[in-house]
C-alpha atoms as a printed R data frame, in Angstrom:
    type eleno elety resid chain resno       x      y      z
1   ATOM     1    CA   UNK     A     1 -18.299 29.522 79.259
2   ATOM     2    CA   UNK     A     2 -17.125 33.031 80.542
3   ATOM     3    CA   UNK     A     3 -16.876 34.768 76.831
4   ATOM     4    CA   UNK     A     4 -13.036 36.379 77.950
5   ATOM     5    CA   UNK     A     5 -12.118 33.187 78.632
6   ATOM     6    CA   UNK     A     6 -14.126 31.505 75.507
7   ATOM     7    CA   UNK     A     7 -11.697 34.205 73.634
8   ATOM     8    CA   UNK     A     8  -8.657 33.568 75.283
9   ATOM     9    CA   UNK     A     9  -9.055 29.517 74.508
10  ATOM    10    CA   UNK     A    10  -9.787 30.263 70.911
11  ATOM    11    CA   UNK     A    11  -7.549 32.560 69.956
12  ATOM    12    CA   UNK     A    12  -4.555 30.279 72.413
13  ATOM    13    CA   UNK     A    13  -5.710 27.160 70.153
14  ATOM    14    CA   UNK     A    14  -5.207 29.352 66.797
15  ATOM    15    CA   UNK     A    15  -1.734 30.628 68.316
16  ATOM    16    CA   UNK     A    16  -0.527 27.466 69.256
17  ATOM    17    CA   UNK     A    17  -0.980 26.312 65.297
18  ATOM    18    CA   UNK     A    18   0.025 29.454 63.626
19  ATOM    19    CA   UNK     A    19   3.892 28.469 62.376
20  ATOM    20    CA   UNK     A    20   5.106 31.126 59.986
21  ATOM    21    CA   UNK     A    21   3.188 34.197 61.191
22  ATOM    22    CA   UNK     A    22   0.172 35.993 60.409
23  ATOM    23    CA   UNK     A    23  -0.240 34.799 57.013
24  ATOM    24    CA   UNK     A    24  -0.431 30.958 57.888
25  ATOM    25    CA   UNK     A    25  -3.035 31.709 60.672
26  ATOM    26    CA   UNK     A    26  -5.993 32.874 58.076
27  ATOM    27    CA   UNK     A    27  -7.132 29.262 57.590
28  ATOM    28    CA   UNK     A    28  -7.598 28.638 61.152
29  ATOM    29    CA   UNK     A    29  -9.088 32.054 61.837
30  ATOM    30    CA   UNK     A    30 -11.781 31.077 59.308
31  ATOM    31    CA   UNK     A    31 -12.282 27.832 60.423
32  ATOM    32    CA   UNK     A    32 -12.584 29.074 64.580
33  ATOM    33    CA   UNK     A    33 -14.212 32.499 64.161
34  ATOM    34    CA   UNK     A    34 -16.571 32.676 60.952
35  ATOM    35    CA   UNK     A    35 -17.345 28.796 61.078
36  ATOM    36    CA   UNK     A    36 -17.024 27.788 64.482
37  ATOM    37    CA   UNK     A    37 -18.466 30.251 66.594
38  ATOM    38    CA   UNK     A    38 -19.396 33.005 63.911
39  ATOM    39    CA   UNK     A    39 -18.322 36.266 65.705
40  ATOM    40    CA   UNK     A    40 -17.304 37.145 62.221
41  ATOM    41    CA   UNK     A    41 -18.251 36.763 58.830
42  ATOM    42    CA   UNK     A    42 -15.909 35.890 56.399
43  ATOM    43    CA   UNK     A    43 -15.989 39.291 54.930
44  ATOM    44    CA   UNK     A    44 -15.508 41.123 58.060
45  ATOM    45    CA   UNK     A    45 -12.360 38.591 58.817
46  ATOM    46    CA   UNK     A    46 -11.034 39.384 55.467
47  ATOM    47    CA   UNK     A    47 -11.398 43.260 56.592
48  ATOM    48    CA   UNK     A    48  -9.786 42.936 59.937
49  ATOM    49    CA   UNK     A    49  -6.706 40.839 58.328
50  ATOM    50    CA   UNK     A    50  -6.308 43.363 56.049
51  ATOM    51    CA   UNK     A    51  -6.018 46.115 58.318
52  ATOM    52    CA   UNK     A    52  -4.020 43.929 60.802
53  ATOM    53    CA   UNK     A    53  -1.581 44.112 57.879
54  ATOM    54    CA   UNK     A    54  -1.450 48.035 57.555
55  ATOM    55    CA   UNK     A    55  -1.451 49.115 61.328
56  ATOM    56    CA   UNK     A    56   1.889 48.664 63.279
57  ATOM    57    CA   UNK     A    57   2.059 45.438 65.150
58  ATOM    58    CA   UNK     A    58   2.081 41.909 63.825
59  ATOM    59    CA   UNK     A    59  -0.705 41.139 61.904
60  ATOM    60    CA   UNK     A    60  -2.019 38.536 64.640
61  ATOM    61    CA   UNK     A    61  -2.274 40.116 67.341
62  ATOM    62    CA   UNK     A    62  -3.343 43.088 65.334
63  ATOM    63    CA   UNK     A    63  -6.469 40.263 63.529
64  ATOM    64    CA   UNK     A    64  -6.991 39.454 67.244
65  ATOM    65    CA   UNK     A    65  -7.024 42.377 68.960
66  ATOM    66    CA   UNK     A    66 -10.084 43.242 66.770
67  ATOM    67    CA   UNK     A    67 -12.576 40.189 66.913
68  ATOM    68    CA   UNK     A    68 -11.877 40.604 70.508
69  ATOM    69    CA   UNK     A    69 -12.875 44.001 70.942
70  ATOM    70    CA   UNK     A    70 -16.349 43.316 68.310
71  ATOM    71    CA   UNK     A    71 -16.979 40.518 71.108
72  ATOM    72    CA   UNK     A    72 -16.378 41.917 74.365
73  ATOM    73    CA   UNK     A    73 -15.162 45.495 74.294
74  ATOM    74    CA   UNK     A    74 -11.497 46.143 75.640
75  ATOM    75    CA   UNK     A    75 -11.348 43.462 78.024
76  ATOM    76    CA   UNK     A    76 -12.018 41.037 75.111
77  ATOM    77    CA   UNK     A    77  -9.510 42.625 72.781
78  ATOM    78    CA   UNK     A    78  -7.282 42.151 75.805
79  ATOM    79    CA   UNK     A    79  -8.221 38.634 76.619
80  ATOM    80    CA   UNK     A    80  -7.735 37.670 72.623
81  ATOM    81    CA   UNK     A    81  -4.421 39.201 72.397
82  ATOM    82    CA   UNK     A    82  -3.593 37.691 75.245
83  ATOM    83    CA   UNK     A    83  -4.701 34.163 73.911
84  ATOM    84    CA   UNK     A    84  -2.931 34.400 70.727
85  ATOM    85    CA   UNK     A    85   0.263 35.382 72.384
86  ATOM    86    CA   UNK     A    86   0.474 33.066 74.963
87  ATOM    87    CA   UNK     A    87   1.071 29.736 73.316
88  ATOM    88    CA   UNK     A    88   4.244 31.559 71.118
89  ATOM    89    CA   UNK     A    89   5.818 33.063 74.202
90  ATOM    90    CA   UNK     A    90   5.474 29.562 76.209
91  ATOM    91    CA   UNK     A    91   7.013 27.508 72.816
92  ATOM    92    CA   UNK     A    92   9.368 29.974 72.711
93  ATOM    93    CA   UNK     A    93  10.800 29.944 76.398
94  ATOM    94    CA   UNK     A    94  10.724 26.546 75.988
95  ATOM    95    CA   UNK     A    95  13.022 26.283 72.781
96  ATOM    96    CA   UNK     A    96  15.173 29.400 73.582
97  ATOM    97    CA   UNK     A    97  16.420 27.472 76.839
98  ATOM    98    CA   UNK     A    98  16.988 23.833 74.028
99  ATOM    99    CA   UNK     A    99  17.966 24.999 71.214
100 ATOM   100    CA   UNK     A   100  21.492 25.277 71.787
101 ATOM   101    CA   UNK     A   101  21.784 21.777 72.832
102 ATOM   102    CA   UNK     A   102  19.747 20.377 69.688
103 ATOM   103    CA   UNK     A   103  19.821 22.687 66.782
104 ATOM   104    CA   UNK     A   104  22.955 20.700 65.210
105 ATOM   105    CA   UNK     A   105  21.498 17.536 64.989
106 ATOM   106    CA   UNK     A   106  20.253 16.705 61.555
107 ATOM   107    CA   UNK     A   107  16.770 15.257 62.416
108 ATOM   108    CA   UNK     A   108  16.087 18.878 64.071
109 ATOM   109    CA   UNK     A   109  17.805 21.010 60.753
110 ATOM   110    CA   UNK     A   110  15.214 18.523 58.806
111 ATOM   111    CA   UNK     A   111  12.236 19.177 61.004
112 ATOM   112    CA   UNK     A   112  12.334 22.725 60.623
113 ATOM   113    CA   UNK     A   113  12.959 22.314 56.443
114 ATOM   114    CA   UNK     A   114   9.767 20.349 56.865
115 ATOM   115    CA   UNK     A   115   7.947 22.972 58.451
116 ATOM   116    CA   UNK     A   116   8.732 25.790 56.346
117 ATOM   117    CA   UNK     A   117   8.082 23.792 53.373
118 ATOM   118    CA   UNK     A   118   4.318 23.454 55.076
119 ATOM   119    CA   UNK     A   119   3.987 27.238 56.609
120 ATOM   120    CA   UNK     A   120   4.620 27.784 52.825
121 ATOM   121    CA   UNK     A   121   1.872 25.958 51.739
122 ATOM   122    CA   UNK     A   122  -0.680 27.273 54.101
123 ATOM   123    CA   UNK     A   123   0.118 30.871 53.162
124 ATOM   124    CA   UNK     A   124  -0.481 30.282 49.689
125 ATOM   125    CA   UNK     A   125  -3.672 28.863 50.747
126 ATOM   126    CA   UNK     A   126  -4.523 31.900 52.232
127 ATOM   127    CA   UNK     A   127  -3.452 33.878 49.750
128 ATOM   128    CA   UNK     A   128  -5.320 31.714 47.087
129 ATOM   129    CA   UNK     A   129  -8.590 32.081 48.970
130 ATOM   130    CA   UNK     A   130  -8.350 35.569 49.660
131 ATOM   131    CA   UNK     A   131  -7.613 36.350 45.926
132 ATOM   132    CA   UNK     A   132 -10.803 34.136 45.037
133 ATOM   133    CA   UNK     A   133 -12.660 36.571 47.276
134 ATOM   134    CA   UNK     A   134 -11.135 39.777 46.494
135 ATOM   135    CA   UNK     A   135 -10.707 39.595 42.662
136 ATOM   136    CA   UNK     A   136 -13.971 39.787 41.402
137 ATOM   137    CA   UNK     A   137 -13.239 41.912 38.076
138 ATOM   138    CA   UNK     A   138 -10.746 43.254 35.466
139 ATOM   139    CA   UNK     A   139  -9.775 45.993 38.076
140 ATOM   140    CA   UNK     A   140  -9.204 44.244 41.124
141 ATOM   141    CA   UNK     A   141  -7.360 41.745 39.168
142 ATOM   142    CA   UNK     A   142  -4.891 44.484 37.656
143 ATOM   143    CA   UNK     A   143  -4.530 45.879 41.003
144 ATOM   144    CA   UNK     A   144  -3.393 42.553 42.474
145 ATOM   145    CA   UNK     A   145  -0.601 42.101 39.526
146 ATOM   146    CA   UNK     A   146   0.308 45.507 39.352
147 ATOM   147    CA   UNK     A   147   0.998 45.040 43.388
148 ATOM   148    CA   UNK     A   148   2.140 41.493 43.835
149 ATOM   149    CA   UNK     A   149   4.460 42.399 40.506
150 ATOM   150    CA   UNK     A   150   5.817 45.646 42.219
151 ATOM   151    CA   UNK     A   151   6.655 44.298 45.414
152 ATOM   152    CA   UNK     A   152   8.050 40.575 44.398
153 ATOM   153    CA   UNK     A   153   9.678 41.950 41.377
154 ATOM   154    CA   UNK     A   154  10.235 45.802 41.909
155 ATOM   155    CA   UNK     A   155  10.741 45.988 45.558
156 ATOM   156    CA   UNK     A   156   8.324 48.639 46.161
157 ATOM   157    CA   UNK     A   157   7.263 49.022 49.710
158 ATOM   158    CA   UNK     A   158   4.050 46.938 50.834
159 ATOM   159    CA   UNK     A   159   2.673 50.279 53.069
160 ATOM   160    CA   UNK     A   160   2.893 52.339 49.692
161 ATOM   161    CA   UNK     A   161   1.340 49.535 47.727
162 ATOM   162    CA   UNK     A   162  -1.263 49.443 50.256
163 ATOM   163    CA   UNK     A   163  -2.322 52.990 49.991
164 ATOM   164    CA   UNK     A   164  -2.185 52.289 46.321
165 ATOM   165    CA   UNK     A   165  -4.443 49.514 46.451
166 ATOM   166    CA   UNK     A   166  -6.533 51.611 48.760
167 ATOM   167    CA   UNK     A   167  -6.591 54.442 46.096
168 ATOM   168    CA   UNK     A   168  -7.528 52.455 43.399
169 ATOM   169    CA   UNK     A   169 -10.535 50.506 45.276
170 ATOM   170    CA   UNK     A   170 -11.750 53.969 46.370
171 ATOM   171    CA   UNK     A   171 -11.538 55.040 41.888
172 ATOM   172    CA   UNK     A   172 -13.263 51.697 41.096
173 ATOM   173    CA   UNK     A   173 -16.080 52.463 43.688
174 ATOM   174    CA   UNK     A   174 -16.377 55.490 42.444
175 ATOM   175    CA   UNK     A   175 -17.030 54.816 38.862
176 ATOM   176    CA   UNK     A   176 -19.129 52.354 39.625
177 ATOM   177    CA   UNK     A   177 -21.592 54.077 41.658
178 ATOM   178    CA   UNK     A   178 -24.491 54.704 40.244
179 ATOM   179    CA   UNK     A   179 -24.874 58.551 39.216
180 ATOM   180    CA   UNK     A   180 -27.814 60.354 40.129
């Protein structure tokens, strides 16, 4: 298979299964592109998600953009993007012109509690296996409570706990580096 189009299918199959944004697609970005056809390991995903979060955009078409462009240069950042927005702009055509006519039935208003309830429980998958990953001491561990604590708690602004996070990795490595 053409490897534009090999992108395009992948990333359309994880965009037609990503309800509830960026978060709720990590599962099935591990699953198609460090498992399935390993253009990434699950390090490097973890790397690209996380600066899909900090760069302007939404995070998947930000996570997408990138494993396209490691594959196949621009034209497979573009054929990536262009796989992972597809499916959403078809579903959502097709429910913009429906809604209207359905969205007061009770079946529908139960469907959709259904499927929050569920995009909630794959992004604290995600966010369960990407803490197993990333906390791997006393320090990353205060830097995860000090920022989930600030911004569920304190409503401190994600981009400034970021470059907080960012700060304090960057003090860790440095006192952990050996000294010559």
């Amino acid at each position: 298979m053409h490897p534009y189009f090999d992108l395009f299918l992948t990333f359309a199959r994880v965009g037609v299964c990503t309800f509830g944004g960026g978060y709720a697609m990590l599962p099935l970005l591990q699953r198609e592109i460090v498992e399935r056809h390993g253009w990434a390991t699950e390090d490097e995903l973890m790397d690209y998600y996380a600066i899909g979060q900090c760069t302007p955009g939404v995070i998947a078409v930000n996570t997408a953009t990138f494993i396209g462009s490691k594959q196949a240069g621009i034209a497979g950042a573009v054929a990536a993007t262009a796989g992972i927005i597809f499916p959403s702009i078809v579903i959502i055509i097709t429910i913009a012109a429906c809604i209207q006519q359905f969205a007061h039935l009770a079946i529908v208003q139960h469907a959709f509690a259904g499927i929050r309830i569920a995009v909630c429980a794959l992004v604290l998958q995600s966010v369960w296996k990407m803490a197993k990953k990333g906390v791997t001491d006393l320090p990353t561990a205060l830097i995860l409570l000090i920022t989930f604590a600030a911004v569920a708690f304190f409503g401190a602004s994600p981009v400034v706990m970021v470059l907080f996070a960012a700060a304090g990795g960057i003090l860790i490595g440095l006192f952990r580096r050996p000294r010559t």
